[in-house]
PDB file of C-alpha atoms in Angstrom:
ATOM      1  CA  ILE A   1       9.396  12.409   2.493  1.00  0.00           C
ATOM      2  CA  VAL A   2      12.012   9.656   2.076  1.00  0.00           C
ATOM      3  CA  LEU A   3      11.707   6.767   4.511  1.00  0.00           C
ATOM      4  CA  THR A   4      14.740   4.638   5.325  1.00  0.00           C
ATOM      5  CA  GLN A   5      14.202   1.312   7.045  1.00  0.00           C
ATOM      6  CA  SER A   6      16.821  -0.586   9.000  1.00  0.00           C
ATOM      7  CA  PRO A   7      18.081  -3.161   9.087  1.00  0.00           C
ATOM      8  CA  GLY A   8      17.526  -4.462   5.580  1.00  0.00           C
ATOM      9  CA  THR A   9      17.306  -8.008   6.876  1.00  0.00           C
ATOM     10  CA  LEU A  10      16.769  -9.290  10.395  1.00  0.00           C
ATOM     11  CA  SER A  11      17.671 -12.922  11.089  1.00  0.00           C
ATOM     12  CA  LEU A  12      15.973 -14.170  14.222  1.00  0.00           C
ATOM     13  CA  SER A  13      14.552 -17.324  15.770  1.00  0.00           C
ATOM     14  CA  PRO A  14      10.923 -17.926  16.734  1.00  0.00           C
ATOM     15  CA  GLY A  15      10.279 -16.547  20.191  1.00  0.00           C
ATOM     16  CA  GLU A  16      12.812 -13.759  19.851  1.00  0.00           C
ATOM     17  CA  ARG A  17      12.038 -10.062  19.831  1.00  0.00           C
ATOM     18  CA  ALA A  18      12.224  -8.093  16.584  1.00  0.00           C
ATOM     19  CA  THR A  19      12.824  -4.347  16.464  1.00  0.00           C
ATOM     20  CA  LEU A  20      12.457  -2.591  13.120  1.00  0.00           C
ATOM     21  CA  SER A  21      13.323   1.035  12.488  1.00  0.00           C
ATOM     22  CA  CYS A  22      11.941   3.613  10.083  1.00  0.00           C
ATOM     23  CA  ARG A  23      13.604   7.013   9.766  1.00  0.00           C
ATOM     24  CA  ALA A  24      12.072   9.872   7.773  1.00  0.00           C
ATOM     25  CA  SER A  25      13.970  12.571   5.895  1.00  0.00           C
ATOM     26  CA  GLN A  26      11.753  15.142   7.605  1.00  0.00           C
ATOM     27  CA  SER A  27       9.257  15.170  10.409  1.00  0.00           C
ATOM     28  CA  VAL A  28       6.123  13.126   9.717  1.00  0.00           C
ATOM     29  CA  GLY A  29       3.253  15.451  10.558  1.00  0.00           C
ATOM     30  CA  GLY A  30       0.541  14.095  12.808  1.00  0.00           C
ATOM     31  CA  SER A  31       2.592  10.922  13.239  1.00  0.00           C
ATOM     32  CA  PHE A  32       0.763   9.685  10.156  1.00  0.00           C
ATOM     33  CA  LEU A  33       2.895   6.614   9.781  1.00  0.00           C
ATOM     34  CA  ALA A  34       1.739   3.045   9.122  1.00  0.00           C
ATOM     35  CA  TRP A  35       3.330  -0.398   9.049  1.00  0.00           C
ATOM     36  CA  TYR A  36       2.430  -3.206   6.653  1.00  0.00           C
ATOM     37  CA  GLN A  37       3.345  -6.886   6.540  1.00  0.00           C
ATOM     38  CA  GLN A  38       3.801  -8.710   3.257  1.00  0.00           C
ATOM     39  CA  LYS A  39       4.270 -12.431   2.811  1.00  0.00           C
ATOM     40  CA  PRO A  40       5.510 -13.969  -0.472  1.00  0.00           C
ATOM     41  CA  GLY A  41       2.865 -13.979  -3.158  1.00  0.00           C
ATOM     42  CA  GLN A  42       0.411 -12.008  -1.044  1.00  0.00           C
ATOM     43  CA  ALA A  43      -0.789  -8.428  -0.871  1.00  0.00           C
ATOM     44  CA  PRO A  44       0.490  -6.313   1.995  1.00  0.00           C
ATOM     45  CA  ARG A  45      -1.633  -6.146   5.128  1.00  0.00           C
ATOM     46  CA  LEU A  46      -2.031  -3.101   7.356  1.00  0.00           C
ATOM     47  CA  LEU A  47      -0.663  -3.822  10.817  1.00  0.00           C
ATOM     48  CA  ILE A  48      -0.475  -0.527  12.673  1.00  0.00           C
ATOM     49  CA  HIS A  49      -1.150   3.127  11.919  1.00  0.00           C
ATOM     50  CA  GLY A  50      -1.127   6.550  13.460  1.00  0.00           C
ATOM     51  CA  PRO A  51       1.617   5.474  14.671  1.00  0.00           C
ATOM     52  CA  SER A  52       0.565   2.992  17.381  1.00  0.00           C
ATOM     53  CA  THR A  53      -3.011   1.872  16.626  1.00  0.00           C
ATOM     54  CA  ARG A  54      -3.289  -1.774  15.672  1.00  0.00           C
ATOM     55  CA  ALA A  55      -5.568  -2.627  12.768  1.00  0.00           C
ATOM     56  CA  PRO A  56      -8.475  -4.984  13.518  1.00  0.00           C
ATOM     57  CA  GLY A  57      -7.351  -8.565  14.153  1.00  0.00           C
ATOM     58  CA  ILE A  58      -3.666  -7.741  14.623  1.00  0.00           C
ATOM     59  CA  PRO A  59      -2.249  -9.546  17.659  1.00  0.00           C
ATOM     60  CA  ASP A  60      -0.894  -7.508  20.538  1.00  0.00           C
ATOM     61  CA  ARG A  61       2.623  -8.864  20.106  1.00  0.00           C
ATOM     62  CA  PHE A  62       2.877  -6.168  17.408  1.00  0.00           C
ATOM     63  CA  THR A  63       3.492  -2.708  18.824  1.00  0.00           C
ATOM     64  CA  ALA A  64       4.724   0.475  17.224  1.00  0.00           C
ATOM     65  CA  GLY A  65       5.484   4.017  18.149  1.00  0.00           C
ATOM     66  CA  GLY A  66       7.584   7.048  17.524  1.00  0.00           C
ATOM     67  CA  SER A  67       7.208  10.621  16.444  1.00  0.00           C
ATOM     68  CA  GLY A  68       8.919  13.246  14.371  1.00  0.00           C
ATOM     69  CA  ARG A  69      11.429  11.430  12.187  1.00  0.00           C
ATOM     70  CA  ASP A  70      11.933   8.167  14.075  1.00  0.00           C
ATOM     71  CA  PHE A  71       9.503   5.274  14.290  1.00  0.00           C
ATOM     72  CA  THR A  72       9.781   1.681  15.479  1.00  0.00           C
ATOM     73  CA  LEU A  73       7.848  -1.543  15.006  1.00  0.00           C
ATOM     74  CA  THR A  74       8.385  -4.216  17.630  1.00  0.00           C
ATOM     75  CA  ILE A  75       7.294  -7.840  17.516  1.00  0.00           C
ATOM     76  CA  SER A  76       7.590  -9.049  21.082  1.00  0.00           C
ATOM     77  CA  ARG A  77       7.878 -12.791  20.428  1.00  0.00           C
ATOM     78  CA  LEU A  78       8.186 -13.957  16.848  1.00  0.00           C
ATOM     79  CA  GLU A  79       5.714 -16.569  15.717  1.00  0.00           C
ATOM     80  CA  PRO A  80       6.409 -18.680  12.603  1.00  0.00           C
ATOM     81  CA  GLU A  81       3.812 -16.694  10.646  1.00  0.00           C
ATOM     82  CA  ASP A  82       5.597 -13.389  11.406  1.00  0.00           C
ATOM     83  CA  PHE A  83       8.523 -14.074   9.085  1.00  0.00           C
ATOM     84  CA  ALA A  84       7.822 -11.665   6.254  1.00  0.00           C
ATOM     85  CA  VAL A  85       8.750  -8.274   4.806  1.00  0.00           C
ATOM     86  CA  TYR A  86       7.642  -5.184   6.703  1.00  0.00           C
ATOM     87  CA  TYR A  87       7.147  -1.764   5.170  1.00  0.00           C
ATOM     88  CA  CYS A  88       6.657   1.597   6.817  1.00  0.00           C
ATOM     89  CA  GLN A  89       4.639   4.263   5.004  1.00  0.00           C
ATOM     90  CA  GLN A  90       3.988   7.925   5.684  1.00  0.00           C
ATOM     91  CA  TYR A  91       0.620   9.403   4.848  1.00  0.00           C
ATOM     92  CA  ALA A  92       1.236  12.864   6.257  1.00  0.00           C
ATOM     93  CA  ASN A  93       1.721  13.820   2.631  1.00  0.00           C
ATOM     94  CA  SER A  94      -1.619  12.679   1.316  1.00  0.00           C
ATOM     95  CA  PRO A  95      -3.273  13.825  -1.922  1.00  0.00           C
ATOM     96  CA  THR A  96      -5.670  16.746  -1.863  1.00  0.00           C
ATOM     97  CA  LEU A  97      -7.600  16.005  -5.079  1.00  0.00           C
ATOM     98  CA  GLY A  98      -7.158  19.530  -6.307  1.00  0.00           C
ATOM     99  CA  GLN A  99      -7.935  21.219  -3.011  1.00  0.00           C
ATOM    100  CA  GLY A 100      -4.346  22.296  -2.483  1.00  0.00           C
ATOM    101  CA  PRO A 101      -0.803  21.449  -3.496  1.00  0.00           C
ATOM    102  CA  GLU A 102      -0.671  17.808  -4.467  1.00  0.00           C
ATOM    103  CA  ARG A 103       1.313  15.528  -2.200  1.00  0.00           C
ATOM    104  CA  GLU A 104       2.202  11.875  -2.346  1.00  0.00           C
ATOM    105  CA  PRO A 105       2.525   9.125   0.270  1.00  0.00           C
ATOM    106  CA  THR A 106       5.764   7.169   0.311  1.00  0.00           C
ATOM    107  CA  PHE A 107       7.050   3.822   1.546  1.00  0.00           C
ATOM    108  CA  GLY A 108      10.283   2.630   3.037  1.00  0.00           C
ATOM    109  CA  GLN A 109      12.227   0.011   1.122  1.00  0.00           C
ATOM    110  CA  GLY A 110      11.247  -2.753   3.544  1.00  0.00           C
ATOM    111  CA  THR A 111      12.834  -4.921   6.222  1.00  0.00           C
ATOM    112  CA  ARG A 112      12.888  -8.670   5.724  1.00  0.00           C
ATOM    113  CA  VAL A 113      12.484 -10.705   8.903  1.00  0.00           C
ATOM    114  CA  GLU A 114      13.856 -14.156   8.204  1.00  0.00           C
ATOM    115  CA  ILE A 115      14.256 -17.321  10.219  1.00  0.00           C
ATOM    116  CA  LYS A 116      17.743 -17.734  11.620  1.00  0.00           C
TER     117      LYS A 116
ATOM    118  CA  GLN B   1     -16.224  -8.403   5.657  1.00  0.00           C
ATOM    119  CA  VAL B   2     -14.353  -6.042   3.358  1.00  0.00           C
ATOM    120  CA  HIS B   3     -13.042  -7.658   0.187  1.00  0.00           C
ATOM    121  CA  LEU B   4     -11.567  -6.205  -3.000  1.00  0.00           C
ATOM    122  CA  GLU B   5     -11.637  -8.494  -6.029  1.00  0.00           C
ATOM    123  CA  GLN B   6      -9.329  -7.596  -8.901  1.00  0.00           C
ATOM    124  CA  SER B   7      -9.286  -8.768 -12.491  1.00  0.00           C
ATOM    125  CA  GLY B   8      -6.899 -11.423 -13.703  1.00  0.00           C
ATOM    126  CA  ALA B   9      -3.351 -11.316 -14.981  1.00  0.00           C
ATOM    127  CA  GLU B  10      -2.570  -9.596 -18.283  1.00  0.00           C
ATOM    128  CA  VAL B  11       0.217  -9.880 -20.823  1.00  0.00           C
ATOM    129  CA  LYS B  12       0.707  -6.846 -23.037  1.00  0.00           C
ATOM    130  CA  ARG B  13       3.062  -5.713 -25.790  1.00  0.00           C
ATOM    131  CA  PRO B  14       5.087  -2.528 -25.318  1.00  0.00           C
ATOM    132  CA  GLY B  15       3.030   0.473 -26.356  1.00  0.00           C
ATOM    133  CA  ALA B  16      -0.274  -1.187 -25.528  1.00  0.00           C
ATOM    134  CA  SER B  17      -2.756  -0.240 -22.821  1.00  0.00           C
ATOM    135  CA  VAL B  18      -4.235  -2.257 -19.987  1.00  0.00           C
ATOM    136  CA  ARG B  19      -7.402  -1.907 -17.934  1.00  0.00           C
ATOM    137  CA  ILE B  20      -7.548  -3.408 -14.456  1.00  0.00           C
ATOM    138  CA  SER B  21     -10.793  -3.686 -12.528  1.00  0.00           C
ATOM    139  CA  CYS B  22     -11.431  -3.766  -8.808  1.00  0.00           C
ATOM    140  CA  LYS B  23     -14.752  -4.679  -7.227  1.00  0.00           C
ATOM    141  CA  PRO B  24     -14.987  -3.948  -3.521  1.00  0.00           C
ATOM    142  CA  SER B  25     -17.611  -5.510  -1.303  1.00  0.00           C
ATOM    143  CA  GLY B  26     -18.580  -5.483   2.355  1.00  0.00           C
ATOM    144  CA  TYR B  27     -19.001  -1.733   2.706  1.00  0.00           C
ATOM    145  CA  PRO B  28     -20.760   1.198   0.962  1.00  0.00           C
ATOM    146  CA  PHE B  29     -18.813   1.683  -2.279  1.00  0.00           C
ATOM    147  CA  THR B  30     -19.019   5.476  -2.331  1.00  0.00           C
ATOM    148  CA  SER B  31     -18.041   5.998   1.295  1.00  0.00           C
ATOM    149  CA  TYR B  32     -14.315   5.292   1.056  1.00  0.00           C
ATOM    150  CA  TYR B  33     -11.558   6.527  -1.200  1.00  0.00           C
ATOM    151  CA  LEU B  34      -9.769   4.002  -3.368  1.00  0.00           C
ATOM    152  CA  HIS B  35      -6.058   4.016  -4.117  1.00  0.00           C
ATOM    153  CA  TRP B  36      -4.010   2.149  -6.677  1.00  0.00           C
ATOM    154  CA  LEU B  37      -0.436   1.027  -6.038  1.00  0.00           C
ATOM    155  CA  ARG B  38       2.039  -1.187  -7.794  1.00  0.00           C
ATOM    156  CA  GLN B  39       4.991  -3.390  -6.964  1.00  0.00           C
ATOM    157  CA  ALA B  40       7.591  -4.351  -9.552  1.00  0.00           C
ATOM    158  CA  PRO B  41       9.138  -7.826  -9.183  1.00  0.00           C
ATOM    159  CA  GLY B  42      11.298  -7.960  -6.075  1.00  0.00           C
ATOM    160  CA  GLN B  43      10.781  -4.261  -5.440  1.00  0.00           C
ATOM    161  CA  GLY B  44       8.933  -2.044  -3.005  1.00  0.00           C
ATOM    162  CA  LEU B  45       5.535  -0.391  -3.095  1.00  0.00           C
ATOM    163  CA  GLU B  46       4.671   2.629  -5.213  1.00  0.00           C
ATOM    164  CA  TRP B  47       1.544   4.782  -4.915  1.00  0.00           C
ATOM    165  CA  MET B  48      -0.092   5.614  -8.244  1.00  0.00           C
ATOM    166  CA  GLY B  49      -3.182   7.622  -7.396  1.00  0.00           C
ATOM    167  CA  ILE B  50      -6.500   8.027  -5.638  1.00  0.00           C
ATOM    168  CA  ILE B  51     -10.128   8.269  -6.682  1.00  0.00           C
ATOM    169  CA  SER B  52     -13.244   9.308  -4.842  1.00  0.00           C
ATOM    170  CA  PRO B  53     -15.974   6.870  -5.866  1.00  0.00           C
ATOM    171  CA  ARG B  54     -18.546   9.412  -4.722  1.00  0.00           C
ATOM    172  CA  SER B  55     -17.437  12.348  -6.885  1.00  0.00           C
ATOM    173  CA  GLY B  56     -15.059  10.757  -9.372  1.00  0.00           C
ATOM    174  CA  SER B  57     -12.317  13.209  -8.351  1.00  0.00           C
ATOM    175  CA  THR B  58      -8.825  11.893  -8.856  1.00  0.00           C
ATOM    176  CA  SER B  59      -5.232  12.695  -8.048  1.00  0.00           C
ATOM    177  CA  TYR B  60      -2.311  10.944  -9.673  1.00  0.00           C
ATOM    178  CA  SER B  61       1.319  10.536  -8.771  1.00  0.00           C
ATOM    179  CA  GLN B  62       3.451  12.869 -10.858  1.00  0.00           C
ATOM    180  CA  LYS B  63       5.271   9.817 -12.163  1.00  0.00           C
ATOM    181  CA  PHE B  64       2.118   8.484 -13.813  1.00  0.00           C
ATOM    182  CA  GLN B  65       0.391  11.739 -14.729  1.00  0.00           C
ATOM    183  CA  GLY B  66      -0.851  11.548 -18.313  1.00  0.00           C
ATOM    184  CA  ARG B  67      -0.520   7.781 -18.552  1.00  0.00           C
ATOM    185  CA  VAL B  68      -2.964   6.613 -15.912  1.00  0.00           C
ATOM    186  CA  THR B  69      -6.721   7.146 -15.671  1.00  0.00           C
ATOM    187  CA  MET B  70      -8.779   6.001 -12.715  1.00  0.00           C
ATOM    188  CA  THR B  71     -12.546   5.738 -12.924  1.00  0.00           C
ATOM    189  CA  THR B  72     -15.434   4.211 -11.049  1.00  0.00           C
ATOM    190  CA  ASP B  73     -18.838   2.898 -12.075  1.00  0.00           C
ATOM    191  CA  THR B  74     -21.229   3.379  -9.183  1.00  0.00           C
ATOM    192  CA  SER B  75     -23.945   1.315 -10.909  1.00  0.00           C
ATOM    193  CA  THR B  76     -21.769  -1.775 -10.632  1.00  0.00           C
ATOM    194  CA  ALA B  77     -19.627  -0.635  -7.676  1.00  0.00           C
ATOM    195  CA  THR B  78     -16.490  -1.241  -9.681  1.00  0.00           C
ATOM    196  CA  ALA B  79     -13.283   0.757 -10.005  1.00  0.00           C
ATOM    197  CA  TYR B  80     -11.012   0.749 -13.022  1.00  0.00           C
ATOM    198  CA  MET B  81      -7.491   1.839 -13.776  1.00  0.00           C
ATOM    199  CA  ASP B  82      -6.228   2.314 -17.324  1.00  0.00           C
ATOM    200  CA  VAL B  83      -2.511   2.479 -17.991  1.00  0.00           C
ATOM    201  CA  THR B  84      -1.399   3.486 -21.479  1.00  0.00           C
ATOM    202  CA  SER B  85       1.872   3.408 -23.433  1.00  0.00           C
ATOM    203  CA  LEU B  86       3.146   0.415 -21.499  1.00  0.00           C
ATOM    204  CA  ILE B  87       6.866  -0.246 -21.304  1.00  0.00           C
ATOM    205  CA  SER B  88       8.753  -3.197 -19.865  1.00  0.00           C
ATOM    206  CA  GLU B  89       9.322  -1.297 -16.628  1.00  0.00           C
ATOM    207  CA  ASP B  90       5.556  -1.319 -16.076  1.00  0.00           C
ATOM    208  CA  THR B  91       5.736  -5.050 -15.431  1.00  0.00           C
ATOM    209  CA  ALA B  92       4.420  -5.255 -11.899  1.00  0.00           C
ATOM    210  CA  VAL B  93       1.650  -6.401  -9.616  1.00  0.00           C
ATOM    211  CA  TYR B  94      -0.993  -3.703  -9.404  1.00  0.00           C
ATOM    212  CA  PHE B  95      -3.086  -3.394  -6.245  1.00  0.00           C
ATOM    213  CA  CYS B  96      -6.295  -1.575  -5.545  1.00  0.00           C
ATOM    214  CA  THR B  97      -6.742  -0.621  -1.923  1.00  0.00           C
ATOM    215  CA  ARG B  98      -9.475   0.856   0.203  1.00  0.00           C
ATOM    216  CA  GLY B  99      -8.434   3.969   2.012  1.00  0.00           C
ATOM    217  CA  THR B 100     -10.376   5.957   4.544  1.00  0.00           C
ATOM    218  CA  VAL B 101     -13.392   8.264   4.416  1.00  0.00           C
ATOM    219  CA  THR B 102     -10.944  11.130   3.848  1.00  0.00           C
ATOM    220  CA  PRO B 103      -8.153  11.380   1.249  1.00  0.00           C
ATOM    221  CA  LEU B 104      -5.638  10.263   3.891  1.00  0.00           C
ATOM    222  CA  ALA B 105      -3.488   7.792   2.006  1.00  0.00           C
ATOM    223  CA  ARG B 106      -3.624   4.902   4.419  1.00  0.00           C
ATOM    224  CA  PHE B 107      -4.341   1.525   2.854  1.00  0.00           C
ATOM    225  CA  ASP B 108      -6.632  -0.398   5.139  1.00  0.00           C
ATOM    226  CA  TYR B 109      -7.671  -3.218   2.797  1.00  0.00           C
ATOM    227  CA  TRP B 110      -5.999  -4.602  -0.307  1.00  0.00           C
ATOM    228  CA  GLY B 111      -7.079  -6.486  -3.369  1.00  0.00           C
ATOM    229  CA  GLN B 112      -5.215  -9.654  -4.253  1.00  0.00           C
ATOM    230  CA  GLY B 113      -3.210  -7.894  -6.943  1.00  0.00           C
ATOM    231  CA  THR B 114      -3.147  -8.107 -10.727  1.00  0.00           C
ATOM    232  CA  LEU B 115       0.075  -9.088 -12.475  1.00  0.00           C
ATOM    233  CA  VAL B 116       0.692  -7.125 -15.648  1.00  0.00           C
ATOM    234  CA  THR B 117       3.541  -8.386 -17.781  1.00  0.00           C
ATOM    235  CA  VAL B 118       4.812  -6.149 -20.565  1.00  0.00           C
ATOM    236  CA  SER B 119       6.870  -8.078 -23.045  1.00  0.00           C
ATOM    237  CA  SER B 120       7.482  -8.205 -26.760  1.00  0.00           C
TER     238      SER B 120
END
C-alpha cells in the first residue's frame, strides 16, 4: 500500500490549525493507520493509531480520523513544540512470520509543519 | 517506563557487516514483538523486519532478505540486528521499536537510533 501525504510542507503560525492528509493507494483494512511525529535529531514518536486513538501522553489538540483510503491528522492550535515532520503509516499489511503470505507496513513520505 | 537503549554509532567500510544491539526495559521482554526500521539521511522511514523475542521467529522485508538477521538473547533481554555486505546506501539511522503483543506492525516505542555510516 502506497501512502501519499499532502501537503509536503505546511507553513503556519503558532495558534493556527494544521490539517494533514494521508491518502492510500488502496483501502487500509481495519483502519490500521498511525501517525508519528519526528523532531530533528530525534526518533519518531507515536501520536495516534487505529486511526483515532491517541497514544499515552499525547495532548488532545491532536486528533485524527478517516477510513478506507483517506485519513487526516489535525492539530487544533499549534504549539511551538508541534513544529516537526509528521508521518502516516499503515499496518493493515503486517508481517505474518510465516503464518501466511508475508506483508509489509509502509510509511508516507512525511509532511513538514514549519513556522511561518 | 518503557525505554529502548541502542548501541552507539558505527563507521564501516563497504562490504563489511555491522551488529546493532537494542536493550528494552520497563516491560516483560518476551511479551512484545520488536521491529527494526531505518532512515537514510533526509529521507523517510523504512521497515526492515520483525522478531518475536518469545519464539525467535522473524520476518524480513523483501528488500533486506538475505542481508539482515535479527536475533534476541532472552538471558540478557537484548535484541540484535546484523546487516551484511554493507554499501554506501546503507548509511542511515537504524531504530529498534517495540510493537504490540501481536505481529501488528505498529511502533509504540522507539530506541534513540544508531547511526551507521558506510564509507571507504
